[in-house]
């Protein structure tokens, strides 16, 4: 039976609504120039009366803002037209960012070496200046001591010629020795370094012992097992080791001699650990 004209018109009357629903469902998956396309801006809202109750497109009216009055109250988002100059500017900025990152990577390799060389040069120059200051300071002290000795010798000779008391030679020359520049800071820094080394020597053995125990624990791959394949617990291994040591201690006690000499109480305690 061929379809009549009325039957054809009844099916084609729903075509606009079908197209509307199709684009409403397709627009969330489309993008124009990388931007999302809101259905409410380009398509009329869906009518709930035309869609069946089980149609998934019937719920789009809530996503699109509900009624027409609500859509009219909401601000309309207007997108700026595509500008090729801004796209070129974005590409230039991305290229500039890559160049800056490359320069930063090069500086990370160069700066530590340059800073170390500069610090080494400044430290060497400072040591040279300190040596020069120390030499001049010592020369001034020696010169002052020499002048004081010569002055005391001349005074003793003049006193002996005038019949005065002779110098006994017990009192030495008096020289006014001034402290060195930055002497307090240097002494404090050296004292802090010595105290730090002393603390390090006290803490280092315990730290090394912990590292050794951790290394031995890490080297242990699988725990020992029974003949039936069940793993032995740590407490069971500890109890078995204590039992073996107790048996060895009793055997040594019965013999009364350990390595050719009598066993002391301290050795019994060490064996029992």
XYZ file of N, CA and C in Angstrom, residues 11-264:
762
model
N 4.036 12.995 8.745
C 5.397 12.622 9.146
C 6.381 13.752 8.930
N 6.182 14.565 7.917
C 7.130 15.654 7.651
C 6.868 16.875 8.497
N 5.723 16.934 9.188
C 5.442 18.097 10.038
C 6.341 18.146 11.260
N 6.883 16.988 11.678
C 7.773 16.941 12.840
C 9.233 17.115 12.468
N 9.531 17.403 11.207
C 10.937 17.525 10.793
C 11.663 18.666 11.483
N 11.090 19.888 11.614
C 11.830 20.944 12.328
C 12.167 20.563 13.760
N 11.247 19.913 14.453
C 11.537 19.501 15.829
C 12.609 18.420 15.872
N 12.576 17.538 14.890
C 13.601 16.491 14.824
C 14.981 17.104 14.590
N 15.055 18.080 13.672
C 16.332 18.756 13.410
C 16.791 19.523 14.648
N 15.827 20.142 15.326
C 16.167 20.888 16.545
C 16.770 19.966 17.603
N 16.127 18.807 17.805
C 16.655 17.852 18.785
C 18.008 17.321 18.354
N 18.164 17.080 17.059
C 19.447 16.554 16.564
C 20.589 17.521 16.855
N 20.372 18.794 16.566
C 21.431 19.767 16.808
C 21.635 20.034 18.303
N 20.567 19.943 19.075
C 20.717 20.079 20.525
C 21.608 18.977 21.092
N 21.476 17.782 20.560
C 22.306 16.671 21.025
C 23.712 16.713 20.451
N 23.878 17.315 19.271
C 25.189 17.315 18.613
C 26.063 18.488 19.027
N 25.458 19.625 19.400
C 26.256 20.815 19.699
C 27.209 20.638 20.889
N 26.879 19.902 21.944
C 27.871 19.714 23.017
C 29.149 19.036 22.562
N 29.113 18.332 21.425
C 30.302 17.657 20.914
C 30.986 18.429 19.795
N 30.520 19.634 19.499
C 31.093 20.442 18.430
C 31.814 21.643 19.011
N 32.750 22.192 18.236
C 33.502 23.377 18.639
C 33.814 24.182 17.395
N 33.707 25.499 17.511
C 34.014 26.419 16.420
C 35.204 27.268 16.851
N 36.327 27.131 16.128
C 37.578 27.822 16.473
C 38.028 27.494 17.895
N 37.780 26.251 18.298
C 38.188 25.823 19.621
C 37.272 26.258 20.741
N 36.133 26.858 20.439
C 35.199 27.348 21.447
C 33.928 26.516 21.417
N 33.329 26.346 22.604
C 32.082 25.605 22.690
C 30.932 26.427 22.099
N 29.923 25.718 21.629
C 28.757 26.353 21.008
C 27.564 26.122 21.919
N 27.065 27.152 22.605
C 25.886 26.949 23.468
C 24.631 26.778 22.628
N 23.848 25.734 22.851
C 22.634 25.527 22.030
C 21.599 26.632 22.201
N 21.521 27.235 23.392
C 20.487 28.245 23.634
C 20.703 29.503 22.816
N 21.933 29.724 22.326
C 22.217 30.941 21.571
C 21.846 30.813 20.096
N 21.831 29.597 19.576
C 21.603 29.398 18.143
C 20.319 28.636 17.832
N 19.779 27.880 18.797
C 18.609 27.044 18.542
C 17.480 27.439 19.478
N 16.261 27.262 19.048
C 15.124 27.526 19.946
C 15.045 26.453 21.019
N 14.439 26.776 22.146
C 14.358 25.779 23.225
C 13.452 24.626 22.846
N 13.749 23.475 23.400
C 12.935 22.291 23.150
C 11.636 22.373 23.936
N 10.575 21.898 23.317
C 9.280 21.852 23.977
C 9.060 20.464 24.561
N 8.690 20.445 25.818
C 8.504 19.153 26.490
C 7.294 18.398 25.960
N 6.331 19.107 25.361
C 5.132 18.422 24.867
C 5.426 17.584 23.637
N 6.362 18.031 22.789
C 6.658 17.291 21.569
C 7.521 16.078 21.826
N 8.317 16.080 22.900
C 9.207 14.953 23.191
C 8.511 13.986 24.115
N 8.685 12.680 23.930
C 8.076 11.708 24.833
C 8.714 11.763 26.205
N 8.097 11.024 27.140
C 8.574 11.071 28.526
C 9.915 10.403 28.685
N 10.149 9.318 27.902
C 11.407 8.599 28.023
C 12.476 9.104 27.080
N 12.243 10.221 26.395
C 13.235 10.761 25.460
C 14.317 11.479 26.253
N 15.619 11.150 26.054
C 16.674 11.831 26.821
C 16.803 13.290 26.475
N 16.331 13.703 25.278
C 16.453 15.109 24.902
C 15.460 15.992 25.625
N 14.474 15.389 26.311
C 13.481 16.199 27.011
C 14.067 16.912 28.212
N 15.177 16.405 28.728
C 15.805 17.054 29.877
C 16.731 18.175 29.517
N 16.934 18.456 28.217
C 17.842 19.522 27.812
C 17.288 20.898 28.114
N 15.978 21.004 28.301
C 15.408 22.325 28.579
C 15.905 22.854 29.923
N 16.238 21.943 30.858
C 16.770 22.397 32.136
C 18.227 22.819 32.010
N 18.961 22.165 31.114
C 20.353 22.543 30.895
C 20.470 23.847 30.137
N 19.488 24.161 29.313
C 19.543 25.370 28.498
C 18.940 26.585 29.185
N 18.631 26.491 30.451
C 18.145 27.658 31.177
C 16.680 27.622 31.509
N 15.947 26.575 31.163
C 14.543 26.471 31.517
C 13.653 27.209 30.549
N 12.832 28.107 31.052
C 11.846 28.798 30.222
C 12.476 29.947 29.470
N 11.676 30.558 28.580
C 12.167 31.679 27.786
C 12.419 32.909 28.633
N 11.615 33.083 29.705
C 11.816 34.252 30.567
C 13.156 34.178 31.285
N 13.539 32.958 31.730
C 14.830 32.806 32.379
C 15.966 33.038 31.400
N 15.812 32.559 30.149
C 16.854 32.796 29.158
C 16.978 34.272 28.819
N 15.872 34.998 28.829
C 15.937 36.425 28.522
C 16.625 37.197 29.631
N 16.486 36.739 30.892
C 17.121 37.446 32.002
C 18.614 37.180 32.079
N 19.089 36.048 31.568
C 20.509 35.725 31.627
C 21.280 36.553 30.607
N 22.512 36.954 30.932
C 23.319 37.720 29.968
C 23.761 36.838 28.811
N 23.746 37.398 27.641
C 24.140 36.674 26.435
C 25.639 36.834 26.241
N 26.340 35.728 26.098
C 27.784 35.737 25.895
C 28.058 35.941 24.413
N 28.824 36.974 24.107
C 29.177 37.289 22.727
C 30.666 37.027 22.557
N 31.014 36.199 21.588
C 32.407 35.846 21.344
C 33.009 36.794 20.313
N 34.256 37.127 20.568
C 34.974 37.999 19.639
C 35.306 37.224 18.376
N 35.207 37.836 17.231
C 35.553 37.113 15.996
C 37.022 36.723 15.968
N 37.288 35.676 15.218
C 38.647 35.139 15.143
C 39.594 36.171 14.535
N 40.748 36.380 15.230
C 41.746 37.352 14.787
C 43.058 36.614 14.563
N 43.557 36.641 13.340
C 44.796 35.940 13.011
C 46.001 36.610 13.652
N 45.959 37.921 13.874
C 47.095 38.603 14.484
C 47.307 38.155 15.928
N 46.212 37.951 16.637
C 46.349 37.475 18.011
C 46.886 36.049 18.048
N 46.487 35.231 17.092
C 47.034 33.872 17.043
C 48.540 33.904 16.813
N 49.001 34.783 15.920
C 50.440 34.924 15.678
C 51.143 35.435 16.927
N 50.476 36.356 17.647
C 51.066 36.874 18.880
C 51.208 35.780 19.928
N 50.200 34.921 20.024
C 50.275 33.800 20.968
C 51.422 32.867 20.606
N 51.597 32.579 19.318
C 52.708 31.727 18.897
C 54.051 32.373 19.216
N 54.161 33.693 19.023
C 55.412 34.383 19.356
C 55.697 34.326 20.852
N 54.660 34.493 21.653
C 54.857 34.413 23.103
C 55.263 33.010 23.536
N 54.671 31.986 22.927
C 55.073 30.607 23.246
C 56.519 30.362 22.856
N 56.927 30.882 21.695
C 58.313 30.731 21.267
C 59.265 31.484 22.208
N 58.850 32.655 22.648
C 59.677 33.414 23.592
C 59.795 32.688 24.930
N 58.695 32.057 25.357
C 58.747 31.284 26.601
C 59.725 30.116 26.480
N 59.716 29.429 25.348
C 60.660 28.329 25.151
C 62.101 28.824 25.153
N 62.352 29.990 24.543
C 63.706 30.549 24.554
C 64.147 30.902 25.968
N 63.237 31.467 26.746
C 63.582 31.809 28.125
C 63.856 30.556 28.954
N 63.057 29.518 28.752
C 63.314 28.266 29.471
C 64.657 27.666 29.083
N 65.034 27.789 27.797
C 66.338 27.295 27.367
C 67.464 28.107 28.008
N 67.284 29.418 28.087
C 68.303 30.255 28.735
C 68.429 29.930 30.220
N 67.300 29.669 30.862
C 67.345 29.310 32.282
C 68.081 27.994 32.482
N 67.860 27.029 31.591
C 68.570 25.747 31.699
C 70.076 25.936 31.522
N 70.478 26.795 30.579
C 71.908 27.061 30.402
C 72.498 27.758 31.617
N 71.752 28.692 32.195
C 72.255 29.390 33.381
C 72.385 28.444 34.572
N 71.488 27.450 34.656
C 71.600 26.480 35.746
C 72.894 25.691 35.659
N 73.423 25.503 34.452
C 74.696 24.799 34.297
C 75.891 25.729 34.505
N 75.753 26.998 34.143
C 76.900 27.904 34.196
C 77.043 28.598 35.544
N 75.936 28.983 36.158
C 75.995 29.811 37.357
C 76.708 29.114 38.515
N 76.450 27.829 38.831
C 77.168 27.218 39.957
C 78.678 27.235 39.783
N 79.167 26.925 38.568
C 80.616 26.944 38.340
C 81.170 28.351 38.471
N 80.472 29.332 37.923
C 80.937 30.716 38.023
C 80.934 31.198 39.469
N 79.876 30.871 40.206
C 79.816 31.285 41.610
C 80.906 30.617 42.437
N 81.171 29.333 42.153
C 82.227 28.637 42.891
C 83.597 29.238 42.596
N 83.862 29.550 41.327
C 85.158 30.154 40.981
C 85.307 31.537 41.609
N 84.231 32.323 41.605
C 84.307 33.646 42.231
C 84.521 33.536 43.733
N 83.823 32.607 44.367
C 84.009 32.427 45.806
C 85.420 31.954 46.117
N 85.950 31.052 45.294
C 87.319 30.583 45.508
C 88.317 31.725 45.351
N 88.110 32.555 44.319
C 89.013 33.690 44.131
C 88.938 34.684 45.270
N 87.712 34.988 45.733
C 87.580 35.928 46.849
C 88.155 35.354 48.137
N 87.975 34.029 48.350
C 88.551 33.414 49.548
C 90.072 33.438 49.506
N 90.654 33.140 48.335
C 92.117 33.190 48.205
C 92.638 34.604 48.420
N 91.949 35.587 47.856
C 92.360 36.979 48.046
C 92.232 37.389 49.509
N 91.172 36.933 50.172
C 91.027 37.243 51.591
C 92.117 36.616 52.435
N 92.518 35.385 52.105
C 93.618 34.750 52.840
C 94.927 35.500 52.641
N 95.158 35.960 51.423
C 96.376 36.740 51.179
C 96.375 38.035 51.984
N 95.234 38.716 52.012
C 95.147 39.946 52.800
C 95.322 39.668 54.290
N 94.760 38.558 54.760
C 94.946 38.198 56.170
C 96.404 37.903 56.482
N 97.106 37.219 55.571
C 98.530 36.942 55.783
C 99.343 38.232 55.813
N 99.011 39.157 54.909
C 99.725 40.438 54.913
C 99.464 41.212 56.205
N 98.203 41.217 56.647
C 97.889 41.913 57.895
C 98.588 41.272 59.084
N 98.672 39.929 59.088
C 99.365 39.243 60.178
C 100.858 39.536 60.159
N 101.474 39.556 58.969
C 102.903 39.864 58.877
C 103.194 41.278 59.362
N 102.356 42.234 58.941
C 102.565 43.609 59.407
C 102.332 43.725 60.907
N 101.352 42.988 61.419
C 101.094 43.018 62.858
C 102.265 42.435 63.639
N 102.801 41.303 63.165
C 103.952 40.699 63.844
C 105.187 41.579 63.741
N 105.389 42.210 62.588
C 106.547 43.104 62.448
C 106.439 44.295 63.390
N 105.239 44.823 63.568
C 105.056 45.926 64.518
C 105.334 45.480 65.945
N 104.892 44.261 66.289
C 105.149 43.753 67.639
C 106.643 43.554 67.861
N 107.335 42.980 66.862
C 108.779 42.749 66.996
C 109.519 44.077 67.103
N 109.107 45.043 66.304
C 109.748 46.354 66.352
C 109.523 47.029 67.704
N 108.289 46.918 68.229
C 108.018 47.505 69.540
C 108.798 46.799 70.633
N 108.903 45.455 70.529
C 109.676 44.721 71.540
C 111.152 45.068 71.463
N 111.700 45.216 70.260
C 113.115 45.566 70.097
C 113.404 46.951 70.655
N 112.535 47.903 70.365
C 112.739 49.257 70.895
C 112.626 49.277 72.408
N 111.698 48.465 72.968
C 111.570 48.406 74.421
C 112.798 47.790 75.059
N 113.348 46.738 74.426
C 114.555 46.105 74.964
C 115.733 47.068 74.922
N 115.892 47.756 73.787
C 117.001 48.714 73.672
C 116.844 49.868 74.661
N 115.590 50.284 74.890
C 115.361 51.367 75.848
C 115.694 50.914 77.261
N 115.314 49.683 77.608
C 115.622 49.172 78.941
C 117.117 48.970 79.119
N 117.788 48.515 78.051
C 119.244 48.325 78.149
C 119.952 49.664 78.324
N 119.536 50.685 77.582
C 120.146 52.012 77.735
C 119.895 52.600 79.111
N 118.716 52.377 79.657
C 118.428 52.896 80.996
C 119.247 52.202 82.057
N 119.482 50.888 81.922
C 120.289 50.163 82.914
C 121.745 50.590 82.854
N 122.261 50.826 81.642
C 123.650 51.281 81.523
C 123.825 52.671 82.134
N 122.893 53.580 81.869
C 123.007 54.924 82.456
C 122.873 54.879 83.965
N 122.032 53.980 84.460
C 121.888 53.864 85.913
C 123.142 53.302 86.548
N 123.825 52.354 85.892
C 125.061 51.787 86.445
C 126.192 52.807 86.415
N 126.244 53.635 85.382
C 127.281 54.670 85.328
C 127.060 55.741 86.385
N 125.821 56.036 86.705
C 125.527 57.051 87.714
C 125.550 56.489 89.122
N 125.878 55.201 89.270
C 125.956 54.607 90.601
C 124.640 54.099 91.115
N 123.655 53.965 90.258
C 122.338 53.486 90.662
C 122.308 51.971 90.721
N 121.177 51.398 91.041
C 121.067 49.932 91.123
C 121.143 49.310 89.736
N 121.765 48.154 89.659
C 121.907 47.442 88.394
C 120.631 46.639 88.096
N 120.392 46.459 86.807
C 119.216 45.673 86.397
C 119.457 44.202 86.628
N 118.513 43.533 87.206
C 118.648 42.100 87.483
C 118.346 41.250 86.264
N 117.624 41.771 85.276
C 117.311 41.006 84.064
C 116.114 40.106 84.204
N 115.420 40.138 85.340
C 114.250 39.272 85.511
C 113.012 39.849 84.828
N 112.843 41.175 84.874
C 111.665 41.793 84.257
C 111.909 41.993 82.778
N 111.083 41.397 81.915
C 111.241 41.493 80.473
C 110.616 42.761 79.932
N 110.735 42.963 78.632
C 110.156 44.155 78.017
C 108.633 44.059 77.986
N 107.985 45.152 78.202
C 106.524 45.232 78.171
C 106.083 45.805 76.832
N 105.256 45.041 76.092
C 104.773 45.442 74.781
C 103.251 45.427 74.818
N 102.649 46.491 74.350
C 101.189 46.592 74.300
C 100.680 45.869 73.045
N 100.180 44.642 73.217
C 99.695 43.822 72.102
C 98.188 44.034 71.966
N 97.774 44.571 70.843
C 96.364 44.814 70.582
C 95.737 43.598 69.892
N 94.466 43.364 70.115
C 93.834 42.202 69.448
C 93.771 42.398 67.941
N 93.758 41.269 67.242
C 93.674 41.294 65.785
C 92.277 41.713 65.335
N 92.160 42.255 64.139
C 90.818 42.572 63.619
C 90.021 41.289 63.362
N 88.753 41.320 63.737
C 87.839 40.175 63.594
C 88.310 38.962 64.385
N 89.036 39.207 65.467
C 89.546 38.089 66.253
C 88.418 37.378 66.998
N 87.468 38.150 67.522
C 86.359 37.526 68.263
C 85.505 36.642 67.352
N 85.199 37.141 66.158
C 84.396 36.338 65.227
C 85.128 35.077 64.795
N 86.431 35.214 64.561
C 87.213 34.047 64.143
C 87.269 33.000 65.246
N 87.485 33.446 66.475
C 87.534 32.495 67.592
C 86.176 31.819 67.800
N 85.094 32.576 67.675
C 83.767 31.982 67.842
C 83.460 30.968 66.742
N 83.814 31.307 65.498
C 83.577 30.377 64.386
C 84.389 29.099 64.557
N 85.638 29.249 64.965
C 86.486 28.069 65.170
C 85.954 27.212 66.316
N 85.489 27.860 67.384
C 84.927 27.097 68.496
C 83.665 26.345 68.099
N 82.808 26.987 67.302
C 81.599 26.297 66.822
C 81.950 25.098 65.946
N 82.974 25.250 65.107
C 83.389 24.131 64.256
C 83.920 22.972 65.090
N 84.708 23.280 66.123
C 85.249 22.218 66.983
C 84.122 21.518 67.741
N 83.158 22.285 68.245
C 82.027 21.670 68.951
C 81.188 20.798 68.015
N 81.006 21.264 66.781
C 80.270 20.448 65.819
C 80.974 19.141 65.499
N 82.294 19.181 65.380
C 83.048 17.948 65.132
C 82.961 16.996 66.315
N 83.004 17.542 67.522
C 82.891 16.666 68.696
C 81.517 16.000 68.758
N 80.451 16.761 68.451
C 79.120 16.144 68.418
C 79.014 15.112 67.306
N 79.662 15.395 66.186
C 79.611 14.447 65.074
C 80.302 13.141 65.426
N 81.435 13.215 66.109
C 82.130 11.989 66.511
C 81.318 11.173 67.510
N 80.457 11.831 68.285
C 79.626 11.087 69.232
C 78.429 10.430 68.548
N 77.879 11.106 67.551
C 76.666 10.604 66.897
C 76.986 9.632 65.765
N 78.155 9.766 65.147
C 78.470 8.978 63.963
C 78.459 7.472 64.203
N 79.035 6.935 65.290
C 79.003 5.468 65.460
C 77.587 4.898 65.500
N 76.687 5.569 66.235
C 75.311 5.066 66.293
C 74.640 5.120 64.922
N 74.905 6.183 64.175
C 74.318 6.294 62.835
C 74.849 5.207 61.907
N 76.156 4.951 61.978
C 76.750 3.899 61.147
C 76.184 2.532 61.518
N 75.980 2.305 62.817
C 75.402 1.026 63.239
C 73.976 0.861 62.715
N 73.185 1.930 62.762
C 71.823 1.856 62.215
C 71.838 1.570 60.720
N 72.765 2.201 60.009
C 72.856 1.961 58.572
C 73.243 0.516 58.276
N 74.156 -0.027 59.078
C 74.549 -1.425 58.870
C 73.383 -2.371 59.123
N 72.611 -2.096 60.185
C 71.456 -2.958 60.468
C 70.410 -2.862 59.363
N 70.212 -1.643 58.870
C 69.253 -1.483 57.770
C 69.735 -2.186 56.506
N 71.035 -2.129 56.250
C 71.571 -2.801 55.068
C 71.420 -4.313 55.188
N 71.708 -4.850 56.366
C 71.557 -6.292 56.556
C 70.093 -6.717 56.447
N 69.192 -5.874 56.978
C 67.766 -6.201 56.863
C 67.296 -6.139 55.417
N 67.862 -5.208 54.637
C 67.482 -5.120 53.231
C 68.028 -6.255 52.400
N 69.192 -6.791 52.790
C 69.771 -7.900 52.039
C 69.032 -9.207 52.269
N 68.262 -9.299 53.358
C 67.502 -10.518 53.640
C 66.337 -10.605 52.663
N 66.387 -11.566 51.773
C 65.369 -11.676 50.722
C 64.113 -12.373 51.217
N 64.258 -13.605 51.712
C 63.098 -14.375 52.162
C 63.376 -14.903 53.553
N 62.403 -14.903 54.451
C 62.621 -15.438 55.792
C 62.765 -16.951 55.757
N 63.462 -17.525 56.727
C 63.588 -18.987 56.772
C 62.230 -19.647 56.972
N 62.095 -20.833 56.449
C 60.814 -21.539 56.488
C 61.005 -22.911 57.099
N 59.891 -23.472 57.558
C 59.879 -24.839 58.061
C 59.966 -25.820 56.895
N 59.976 -27.090 57.253
C 60.015 -28.121 56.218
C 58.718 -28.148 55.418
N 57.614 -27.751 56.069
C 56.340 -27.756 55.352
C 56.113 -26.484 54.546
N 57.082 -25.550 54.567
C 56.971 -24.354 53.744
C 56.408 -23.148 54.457
N 55.996 -23.256 55.718
C 55.445 -22.115 56.445
C 56.574 -21.224 56.943
N 56.367 -19.912 56.853
C 57.392 -18.961 57.260
C 57.503 -18.915 58.780
N 58.750 -18.814 59.271
C 59.005 -18.719 60.700
C 58.893 -17.256 61.109
N 58.171 -16.990 62.158
C 58.004 -15.620 62.617
C 59.287 -15.119 63.269
N 59.355 -13.806 63.462
C 60.550 -13.210 64.065
C 60.705 -13.628 65.521
N 59.583 -13.700 66.251
C 59.655 -14.116 67.645
C 60.110 -15.560 67.762
N 59.675 -16.421 66.834
C 60.109 -17.819 66.886
C 61.604 -17.935 66.623
N 62.119 -17.153 65.666
C 63.565 -17.190 65.413
C 64.345 -16.669 66.617
N 63.811 -15.623 67.267
C 64.476 -15.087 68.451
C 64.498 -16.112 69.580
N 63.380 -16.807 69.800
C 63.329 -17.831 70.854
C 64.273 -18.986 70.545
N 64.343 -19.386 69.289
C 65.252 -20.482 68.934
C 66.706 -20.071 69.134
N 67.040 -18.828 68.799
C 68.420 -18.366 68.997
C 68.769 -18.302 70.481
N 67.830 -17.837 71.297
C 68.081 -17.810 72.745
C 68.235 -19.215 73.309
N 67.465 -20.159 72.810
C 67.578 -21.535 73.298
C 68.929 -22.130 72.928
N 69.399 -21.858 71.697
C 70.715 -22.374 71.308
C 71.819 -21.768 72.173
N 71.733 -20.465 72.438
C 72.750 -19.839 73.290
C 72.705 -20.388 74.708
N 71.498 -20.687 75.221
C 71.391 -21.243 76.568
C 72.013 -22.630 76.617
N 71.812 -23.439 75.578
C 72.419 -24.779 75.541
C 73.935 -24.669 75.496
N 74.448 -23.742 74.668
C 75.899 -23.559 74.614
C 76.453 -23.082 75.951
N 75.732 -22.208 76.626
C 76.195 -21.728 77.924
C 76.232 -22.859 78.950
N 75.200 -23.718 78.954
C 75.180 -24.837 79.897
C 76.310 -25.821 79.608
N 76.569 -26.063 78.336
C 77.678 -26.960 78.011
C 79.003 -26.373 78.465
N 79.186 -25.078 78.259
C 80.431 -24.447 78.704
C 80.519 -24.410 80.219
N 79.380 -24.223 80.905
C 79.393 -24.217 82.364
C 79.803 -25.581 82.915
N 79.306 -26.646 82.286
C 79.670 -27.984 82.762
C 81.154 -28.250 82.563
N 81.676 -27.809 81.441
C 83.111 -27.992 81.242
C 83.918 -27.091 82.166
N 83.399 -25.891 82.475
C 84.074 -24.979 83.394
C 85.174 -24.170 82.759
N 85.444 -24.354 81.503
C 86.542 -23.654 80.851
C 86.035 -23.160 79.502
N 86.382 -21.927 79.166
C 86.046 -21.352 77.870
C 87.320 -20.758 77.291
N 87.823 -21.396 76.232
C 89.050 -20.950 75.574
C 90.250 -20.949 76.531
N 90.328 -21.991 77.364
C 91.494 -22.161 78.218
C 91.490 -21.325 79.474
N 90.407 -20.707 79.868
C 90.371 -19.901 81.089
C 88.970 -20.012 81.687
N 88.865 -19.623 82.957
C 87.578 -19.693 83.644
C 86.641 -18.622 83.113
N 85.368 -18.963 83.119
C 84.354 -18.055 82.591
C 83.934 -17.085 83.691
N 83.880 -15.795 83.334
C 83.447 -14.762 84.266
C 81.934 -14.556 84.154
